mmCIF file of C-alpha atoms in Angstrom:
data_model
loop_
_atom_site.group_PDB
_atom_site.id
_atom_site.type_symbol
_atom_site.label_atom_id
_atom_site.label_comp_id
_atom_site.label_asym_id
_atom_site.label_seq_id
_atom_site.Cartn_x
_atom_site.Cartn_y
_atom_site.Cartn_z
ATOM 1 C CA PRO A 19 36.444 15.454 -0.339
ATOM 2 C CA TYR A 20 37.278 13.778 2.225
ATOM 3 C CA SER A 21 36.538 9.882 3.440
ATOM 4 C CA VAL A 22 38.119 8.402 6.388
ATOM 5 C CA ARG A 23 36.942 5.502 5.061
ATOM 6 C CA HIS A 24 39.958 4.397 3.094
ATOM 7 C CA HIS A 25 41.562 4.146 6.376
ATOM 8 C CA GLU A 26 39.105 2.940 9.423
ATOM 9 C CA GLY A 27 39.083 0.201 10.575
ATOM 10 C CA ALA A 28 37.040 -1.426 13.823
ATOM 11 C CA GLY A 29 35.732 1.045 15.386
ATOM 12 C CA GLY A 30 37.724 4.189 13.805
ATOM 13 C CA ALA A 31 41.650 5.268 11.823
ATOM 14 C CA ARG A 32 43.478 5.314 15.187
ATOM 15 C CA ARG A 33 46.993 6.611 15.899
ATOM 16 C CA GLY A 34 48.731 6.606 18.585
ATOM 17 C CA PHE A 35 51.606 9.123 20.053
ATOM 18 C CA TRP A 36 53.399 10.884 22.166
ATOM 19 C CA LEU A 37 51.868 14.684 22.478
ATOM 20 C CA GLU A 38 53.934 17.547 25.212
ATOM 21 C CA GLY A 39 54.939 14.389 27.009
ATOM 22 C CA ARG A 40 52.099 12.914 27.199
ATOM 23 C CA PRO A 41 50.964 9.240 25.633
ATOM 24 C CA VAL A 42 48.258 10.220 23.568
ATOM 25 C CA ALA A 43 45.762 7.418 21.106
ATOM 26 C CA VAL A 44 43.037 9.591 19.252
ATOM 27 C CA VAL A 45 40.153 7.929 16.642
ATOM 28 C CA ILE A 46 38.930 9.114 13.969
ATOM 29 C CA THR A 47 35.688 8.595 12.547
ATOM 30 C CA GLN A 48 33.565 10.145 10.200
ATOM 31 C CA GLU A 49 29.713 10.466 9.388
ATOM 32 C CA GLY A 50 29.989 9.017 6.060
ATOM 33 C CA ASP A 51 31.884 10.447 3.418
ATOM 34 C CA ASP A 52 32.453 13.947 3.099
ATOM 35 C CA GLY A 53 30.609 14.419 6.312
ATOM 36 C CA PRO A 54 31.286 15.693 9.513
ATOM 37 C CA VAL A 55 34.731 14.448 11.275
ATOM 38 C CA THR A 56 35.306 13.144 15.174
ATOM 39 C CA ALA A 57 38.304 13.133 16.665
ATOM 40 C CA ARG A 58 38.769 11.794 20.756
ATOM 41 C CA ALA A 59 41.537 11.546 22.529
ATOM 42 C CA PHE A 60 42.220 9.662 25.045
ATOM 43 C CA SER A 61 45.782 9.411 27.589
ATOM 44 C CA ASN A 62 47.034 8.160 30.828
ATOM 45 C CA ALA A 63 47.618 11.964 31.675
ATOM 46 C CA PRO A 64 45.748 15.049 31.053
ATOM 47 C CA LEU A 65 44.555 16.458 28.199
ATOM 48 C CA GLU A 66 42.893 19.758 29.536
ATOM 49 C CA GLU A 67 45.953 21.505 29.600
ATOM 50 C CA ILE A 68 46.897 20.671 25.990
ATOM 51 C CA GLU A 69 43.724 21.352 24.303
ATOM 52 C CA ALA A 70 45.134 23.507 21.598
ATOM 53 C CA PRO A 71 48.511 21.127 20.679
ATOM 54 C CA LEU A 72 45.936 18.184 20.098
ATOM 55 C CA ARG A 73 43.357 20.254 18.102
ATOM 56 C CA GLU A 74 46.819 21.091 15.423
ATOM 57 C CA ALA A 75 48.186 17.537 15.799
ATOM 58 C CA VAL A 76 44.794 16.051 14.766
ATOM 59 C CA ARG A 77 44.524 18.854 12.235
ATOM 60 C CA LEU A 78 47.885 17.805 11.080
ATOM 61 C CA MET A 79 46.872 14.174 11.204
ATOM 62 C CA ILE A 80 43.832 14.312 8.824
ATOM 63 C CA ALA A 81 45.853 16.997 6.710
ATOM 64 C CA SER A 82 42.977 18.680 6.989
ATOM 65 C CA ASP A 83 44.466 21.450 5.646
ATOM 66 C CA ASP A 84 45.353 20.192 2.233
ATOM 67 C CA ASP A 85 42.719 21.360 -0.524
ATOM 68 C CA LEU A 86 41.909 17.357 -2.488
ATOM 69 C CA LYS A 87 40.547 20.312 -5.286
ATOM 70 C CA GLN A 88 43.772 21.367 -5.832
ATOM 71 C CA PHE A 89 45.667 18.674 -6.314
ATOM 72 C CA HIS A 90 42.474 16.519 -9.155
ATOM 73 C CA LYS A 91 42.682 20.041 -11.099
ATOM 74 C CA ALA A 92 47.264 19.474 -11.034
ATOM 75 C CA LEU A 93 46.346 16.000 -12.035
ATOM 76 C CA ALA A 94 43.514 17.133 -15.279
ATOM 77 C CA HIS A 95 45.863 16.757 -17.900
ATOM 78 C CA ASP A 96 47.482 13.161 -17.446
ATOM 79 C CA PRO A 97 44.561 10.758 -17.512
ATOM 80 C CA PRO A 98 45.922 7.087 -15.787
ATOM 81 C CA MET A 99 46.474 9.414 -12.525
ATOM 82 C CA ARG A 100 42.797 11.238 -13.311
ATOM 83 C CA GLN A 101 40.886 8.613 -13.121
ATOM 84 C CA LEU A 102 42.391 7.192 -10.352
ATOM 85 C CA ALA A 103 42.474 10.125 -8.482
ATOM 86 C CA GLU A 104 39.037 10.005 -9.132
ATOM 87 C CA ARG A 105 39.306 5.930 -8.339
ATOM 88 C CA LEU A 106 39.909 6.907 -5.094
ATOM 89 C CA VAL A 107 38.191 9.922 -4.223
ATOM 90 C CA GLY A 108 38.348 11.677 -0.758
ATOM 91 C CA LEU A 109 41.898 9.883 0.484
ATOM 92 C CA LYS A 110 44.036 11.413 2.299
ATOM 93 C CA PRO A 111 47.066 10.228 4.193
ATOM 94 C CA LEU A 112 46.578 9.665 8.114
ATOM 95 C CA ARG A 113 49.144 11.341 9.784
ATOM 96 C CA ILE A 114 51.655 10.449 13.091
ATOM 97 C CA PRO A 115 51.825 14.242 14.812
ATOM 98 C CA ASP A 116 55.089 13.307 16.239
ATOM 99 C CA LEU A 117 58.463 13.144 14.302
ATOM 100 C CA TRP A 118 59.765 10.657 17.507
ATOM 101 C CA THR A 119 56.273 7.850 16.582
ATOM 102 C CA ALA A 120 57.486 8.450 12.567
ATOM 103 C CA LEU A 121 61.309 7.782 13.040
ATOM 104 C CA LEU A 122 61.009 4.931 14.859
ATOM 105 C CA ARG A 123 58.193 3.252 12.589
ATOM 106 C CA ALA A 124 60.134 4.839 9.337
ATOM 107 C CA LEU A 125 63.215 2.689 10.847
ATOM 108 C CA LEU A 126 61.747 -0.568 11.755
ATOM 109 C CA ALA A 127 60.011 -0.938 8.072
ATOM 110 C CA GLN A 128 64.166 -0.532 6.060
ATOM 111 C CA GLN A 129 64.698 -3.547 4.465
ATOM 112 C CA ALA A 130 61.754 -5.211 6.726
ATOM 113 C CA GLY A 131 58.274 -6.272 5.054
ATOM 114 C CA ASP A 132 54.918 -4.463 6.448
ATOM 115 C CA THR A 133 54.586 -7.404 8.571
ATOM 116 C CA ARG A 134 57.402 -7.478 10.182
ATOM 117 C CA ALA A 135 57.915 -4.007 10.433
ATOM 118 C CA ARG A 136 54.525 -4.065 11.873
ATOM 119 C CA ALA A 137 55.272 -7.200 14.304
ATOM 120 C CA THR A 138 58.028 -5.530 15.537
ATOM 121 C CA ALA A 139 56.006 -2.202 16.544
ATOM 122 C CA ALA A 140 53.808 -3.613 18.423
ATOM 123 C CA ARG A 141 56.160 -5.747 20.903
ATOM 124 C CA LEU A 142 58.249 -2.775 21.254
ATOM 125 C CA ALA A 143 54.989 -0.517 22.119
ATOM 126 C CA ARG A 144 53.590 -4.391 24.302
ATOM 127 C CA ARG A 145 57.284 -4.357 26.000
ATOM 128 C CA PHE A 146 58.050 -1.317 26.429
ATOM 129 C CA GLY A 147 55.349 1.501 25.824
ATOM 130 C CA PRO A 148 52.759 2.805 28.120
ATOM 131 C CA ILE A 149 49.742 1.663 27.685
ATOM 132 C CA VAL A 150 46.585 4.243 27.064
ATOM 133 C CA ARG A 151 42.973 3.515 27.487
ATOM 134 C CA VAL A 152 40.325 3.284 24.769
ATOM 135 C CA ASP A 153 36.774 2.418 25.246
ATOM 136 C CA GLY A 154 38.457 0.174 27.956
ATOM 137 C CA LYS A 155 41.060 -1.595 25.758
ATOM 138 C CA ALA A 156 44.376 -1.201 25.666
ATOM 139 C CA GLN A 157 46.564 0.695 23.361
ATOM 140 C CA HIS A 158 49.818 0.024 23.356
ATOM 141 C CA VAL A 159 52.169 3.195 22.128
ATOM 142 C CA LEU A 160 55.430 3.227 21.311
ATOM 143 C CA PRO A 161 58.275 4.056 24.221
ATOM 144 C CA ASP A 162 59.565 7.660 24.917
ATOM 145 C CA PRO A 163 63.072 8.520 23.527
ATOM 146 C CA GLU A 164 64.681 8.406 27.486
ATOM 147 C CA THR A 165 63.144 4.718 27.326
ATOM 148 C CA VAL A 166 64.997 3.616 24.069
ATOM 149 C CA LEU A 167 67.913 5.567 25.692
ATOM 150 C CA GLY A 168 67.456 3.514 29.199
ATOM 151 C CA LEU A 169 67.765 0.266 27.215
ATOM 152 C CA GLU A 170 70.179 -2.222 26.451
ATOM 153 C CA ASP A 171 70.386 -3.848 22.831
ATOM 154 C CA PRO A 172 69.709 -7.319 24.283
ATOM 155 C CA GLU A 173 66.456 -5.920 25.278
ATOM 156 C CA LEU A 174 65.851 -4.150 22.203
ATOM 157 C CA ALA A 175 67.262 -7.252 20.345
ATOM 158 C CA GLU A 176 64.233 -9.118 22.012
ATOM 159 C CA ALA A 177 61.420 -6.789 20.139
ATOM 160 C CA GLY A 178 63.199 -7.247 17.233
ATOM 161 C CA LEU A 179 64.963 -4.621 16.421
ATOM 162 C CA SER A 180 68.515 -5.838 15.223
ATOM 163 C CA GLU A 181 72.283 -4.278 16.322
ATOM 164 C CA ARG A 182 72.219 -1.555 13.673
ATOM 165 C CA LYS A 183 68.781 -0.894 14.475
ATOM 166 C CA CYS A 184 69.354 -0.285 17.906
ATOM 167 C CA GLU A 185 72.424 1.963 17.712
ATOM 168 C CA TYR A 186 70.365 4.132 15.901
ATOM 169 C CA ALA A 187 67.097 4.371 17.477
ATOM 170 C CA ARG A 188 69.828 5.347 20.135
ATOM 171 C CA GLU A 189 71.228 7.710 17.659
ATOM 172 C CA ILE A 190 67.465 9.317 17.129
ATOM 173 C CA ALA A 191 66.282 8.849 20.277
ATOM 174 C CA ARG A 192 69.497 11.494 21.808
ATOM 175 C CA GLU A 193 69.251 13.530 18.674
ATOM 176 C CA ILE A 194 65.455 14.163 20.372
ATOM 177 C CA VAL A 195 65.993 14.317 23.899
ATOM 178 C CA ASN A 196 69.162 17.084 23.480
ATOM 179 C CA ARG A 197 67.035 18.904 21.735
ATOM 180 C CA ASP A 198 69.028 19.169 18.755
ATOM 181 C CA LEU A 199 66.220 17.701 15.908
ATOM 182 C CA ASP A 200 63.773 19.795 17.271
ATOM 183 C CA PRO A 201 60.358 19.585 15.638
ATOM 184 C CA GLU A 202 59.251 22.296 14.929
ATOM 185 C CA ASP A 203 62.709 23.865 14.226
ATOM 186 C CA ILE A 204 62.186 20.813 11.265
ATOM 187 C CA SER A 205 58.500 21.718 9.958
ATOM 188 C CA ARG A 206 59.337 25.533 9.292
ATOM 189 C CA LEU A 207 61.815 24.302 6.856
ATOM 190 C CA PRO A 208 61.207 23.775 3.006
ATOM 191 C CA SER A 209 61.094 20.221 1.847
ATOM 192 C CA ASP A 210 64.134 19.244 0.226
ATOM 193 C CA LYS A 211 65.753 20.904 3.650
ATOM 194 C CA ALA A 212 63.883 19.024 6.265
ATOM 195 C CA VAL A 213 64.682 16.104 4.096
ATOM 196 C CA GLU A 214 67.938 16.778 3.833
ATOM 197 C CA ARG A 215 67.732 17.233 7.983
ATOM 198 C CA LEU A 216 66.807 14.132 8.869
ATOM 199 C CA VAL A 217 69.075 12.393 6.067
ATOM 200 C CA ALA A 218 71.596 13.122 8.602
ATOM 201 C CA LEU A 219 70.652 11.430 10.842
ATOM 202 C CA ARG A 220 72.253 7.754 11.624
ATOM 203 C CA GLY A 221 70.100 5.574 9.858
ATOM 204 C CA VAL A 222 67.724 7.686 8.184
ATOM 205 C CA GLY A 223 68.166 7.439 4.435
ATOM 206 C CA MET A 224 66.319 9.393 2.088
ATOM 207 C CA TRP A 225 63.592 6.919 1.946
ATOM 208 C CA THR A 226 63.293 6.953 5.069
ATOM 209 C CA ALA A 227 63.800 10.565 5.907
ATOM 210 C CA GLU A 228 60.874 11.509 1.916
ATOM 211 C CA CYS A 229 58.055 9.224 3.783
ATOM 212 C CA THR A 230 58.506 10.954 7.123
ATOM 213 C CA ALA A 231 58.598 13.852 4.943
ATOM 214 C CA ILE A 232 55.338 13.405 3.385
ATOM 215 C CA PHE A 233 53.240 11.373 7.168
ATOM 216 C CA CYS A 234 54.587 13.577 9.279
ATOM 217 C CA LEU A 235 55.525 17.115 8.454
ATOM 218 C CA GLY A 236 53.008 17.076 6.013
ATOM 219 C CA GLU A 237 54.717 17.896 2.727
ATOM 220 C CA GLU A 238 52.572 17.686 -0.091
ATOM 221 C CA ASP A 239 55.318 17.767 -2.963
ATOM 222 C CA VAL A 240 57.663 15.010 -2.046
ATOM 223 C CA LEU A 241 58.516 11.530 -4.198
ATOM 224 C CA PRO A 242 60.390 8.806 -3.086
ATOM 225 C CA ALA A 243 61.144 7.531 -6.454
ATOM 226 C CA ASP A 244 63.709 4.794 -4.470
ATOM 227 C CA ASP A 245 60.308 3.313 -3.210
ATOM 228 C CA PRO A 246 59.868 -0.319 -5.752
ATOM 229 C CA GLY A 247 56.194 -0.878 -4.782
ATOM 230 C CA LEU A 248 55.649 3.331 -5.522
ATOM 231 C CA ARG A 249 57.521 2.685 -8.914
ATOM 232 C CA LYS A 250 55.897 -0.670 -9.340
ATOM 233 C CA ALA A 251 52.466 1.140 -9.049
ATOM 234 C CA ILE A 252 53.571 3.702 -11.885
ATOM 235 C CA ALA A 253 54.418 1.007 -14.398
ATOM 236 C CA GLU A 254 51.070 -0.695 -13.266
ATOM 237 C CA VAL A 255 49.319 3.150 -13.854
ATOM 238 C CA TYR A 256 50.600 3.936 -17.221
ATOM 239 C CA GLY A 257 50.998 0.689 -18.873
ATOM 240 C CA LEU A 258 54.600 0.619 -18.930
ATOM 241 C CA PRO A 259 56.748 -2.107 -20.528
ATOM 242 C CA ARG A 260 58.945 -2.270 -16.921
ATOM 243 C CA VAL A 261 59.262 -0.657 -13.181
ATOM 244 C CA PRO A 262 60.697 2.221 -14.253
ATOM 245 C CA ALA A 263 63.741 3.558 -12.114
ATOM 246 C CA PRO A 264 64.042 5.916 -9.625
ATOM 247 C CA GLU A 265 65.431 8.425 -12.056
ATOM 248 C CA GLU A 266 62.485 7.820 -14.266
ATOM 249 C CA ALA A 267 59.520 7.876 -11.822
ATOM 250 C CA ARG A 268 61.535 11.205 -10.592
ATOM 251 C CA THR A 269 60.923 12.198 -14.155
ATOM 252 C CA ILE A 270 58.069 10.449 -14.641
ATOM 253 C CA GLY A 271 56.934 12.359 -10.818
ATOM 254 C CA GLU A 272 57.244 15.666 -12.728
ATOM 255 C CA ARG A 273 54.056 16.561 -14.050
ATOM 256 C CA TRP A 274 52.253 16.005 -10.443
ATOM 257 C CA LYS A 275 54.442 19.129 -9.080
ATOM 258 C CA GLY A 276 53.168 20.639 -5.749
ATOM 259 C CA TRP A 277 51.282 17.262 -5.728
ATOM 260 C CA ARG A 278 54.287 14.903 -5.692
ATOM 261 C CA SER A 279 52.978 12.989 -2.190
ATOM 262 C CA TYR A 280 49.405 13.280 -2.781
ATOM 263 C CA ALA A 281 50.366 11.301 -6.323
ATOM 264 C CA ALA A 282 52.605 9.224 -3.982
ATOM 265 C CA ILE A 283 49.953 7.640 -1.768
ATOM 266 C CA TYR A 284 47.365 7.121 -4.476
ATOM 267 C CA LEU A 285 49.591 5.352 -6.530
ATOM 268 C CA TRP A 286 50.584 3.178 -3.395
ATOM 269 C CA ARG A 287 46.952 2.373 -2.550
ATOM 270 C CA SER A 288 46.110 1.638 -6.585
ATOM 271 C CA ARG A 289 48.322 -1.560 -5.593
ATOM 272 C CA ASP A 290 46.540 -1.854 -2.070
ATOM 273 C CA ASP A 291 49.464 -1.039 -0.438
ATOM 274 C CA ARG A 292 49.018 1.266 2.519
ATOM 275 C CA ALA A 293 50.689 3.153 3.130
ATOM 276 C CA PRO A 294 55.013 2.956 4.164
ATOM 277 C CA PHE A 295 55.406 1.892 8.320
ATOM 278 C CA LEU A 296 52.445 4.189 9.417
ATOM 279 C CA PRO A 297 49.384 2.277 9.772
ATOM 280 C CA GLU A 298 48.567 0.402 13.614
#
């Protein structure tokens, strides 16, 4: 089962990111639940020569290799979660296949509400990012690491970044530009090691690293138990008298081992929450 409708807005689900040094916008549409999925890619630079990595990026974006049947099987002996999965049948993460864009969005979301984080990302993209035309309309893409490294604090502050977030954004950008933080190397690490490597970055805490592992690296078994919304959802789904503490949430999450990332996604959506920090 797979249904883009869980993410779809007007004109299809959309992501803007960087690939092989090019700003790319990808629009995903589907011919009904479980029907064929179409991906259309746009850029202000030629895409023909990166067709192979673009196809792989789209496959990661729609989680095409993740088997939801196995996820449902893993929940078979957990009635509350089984019912939730059946209610949201076909839901998969809509990922950002670009570590830089994912980390920058995560950084903007730290200690900020969803609305505020989206507004900051939009301002940053409009002021300093490239424009990709999608069916004649402007799609603003977040600036690349090189651009962020060249911006002064007052310029970033105008977009809504605090002094600390300016420092952290540049630190992440510098790591990527210098290839000290290599997306391909991280993608080959086990999930716990990948999270550990991301947490080593200044300004990247456990929540940011775990969410990036889920919504960028494609990890299937990561539970961001520090997330308050996730723990509230656990309390609601299981009818608990109080919101569990992070360690209690991790203990509960042991029953979804192997698919804890997916369980988190379904729990967030159970409260009508979108995946943290990533939607356009």
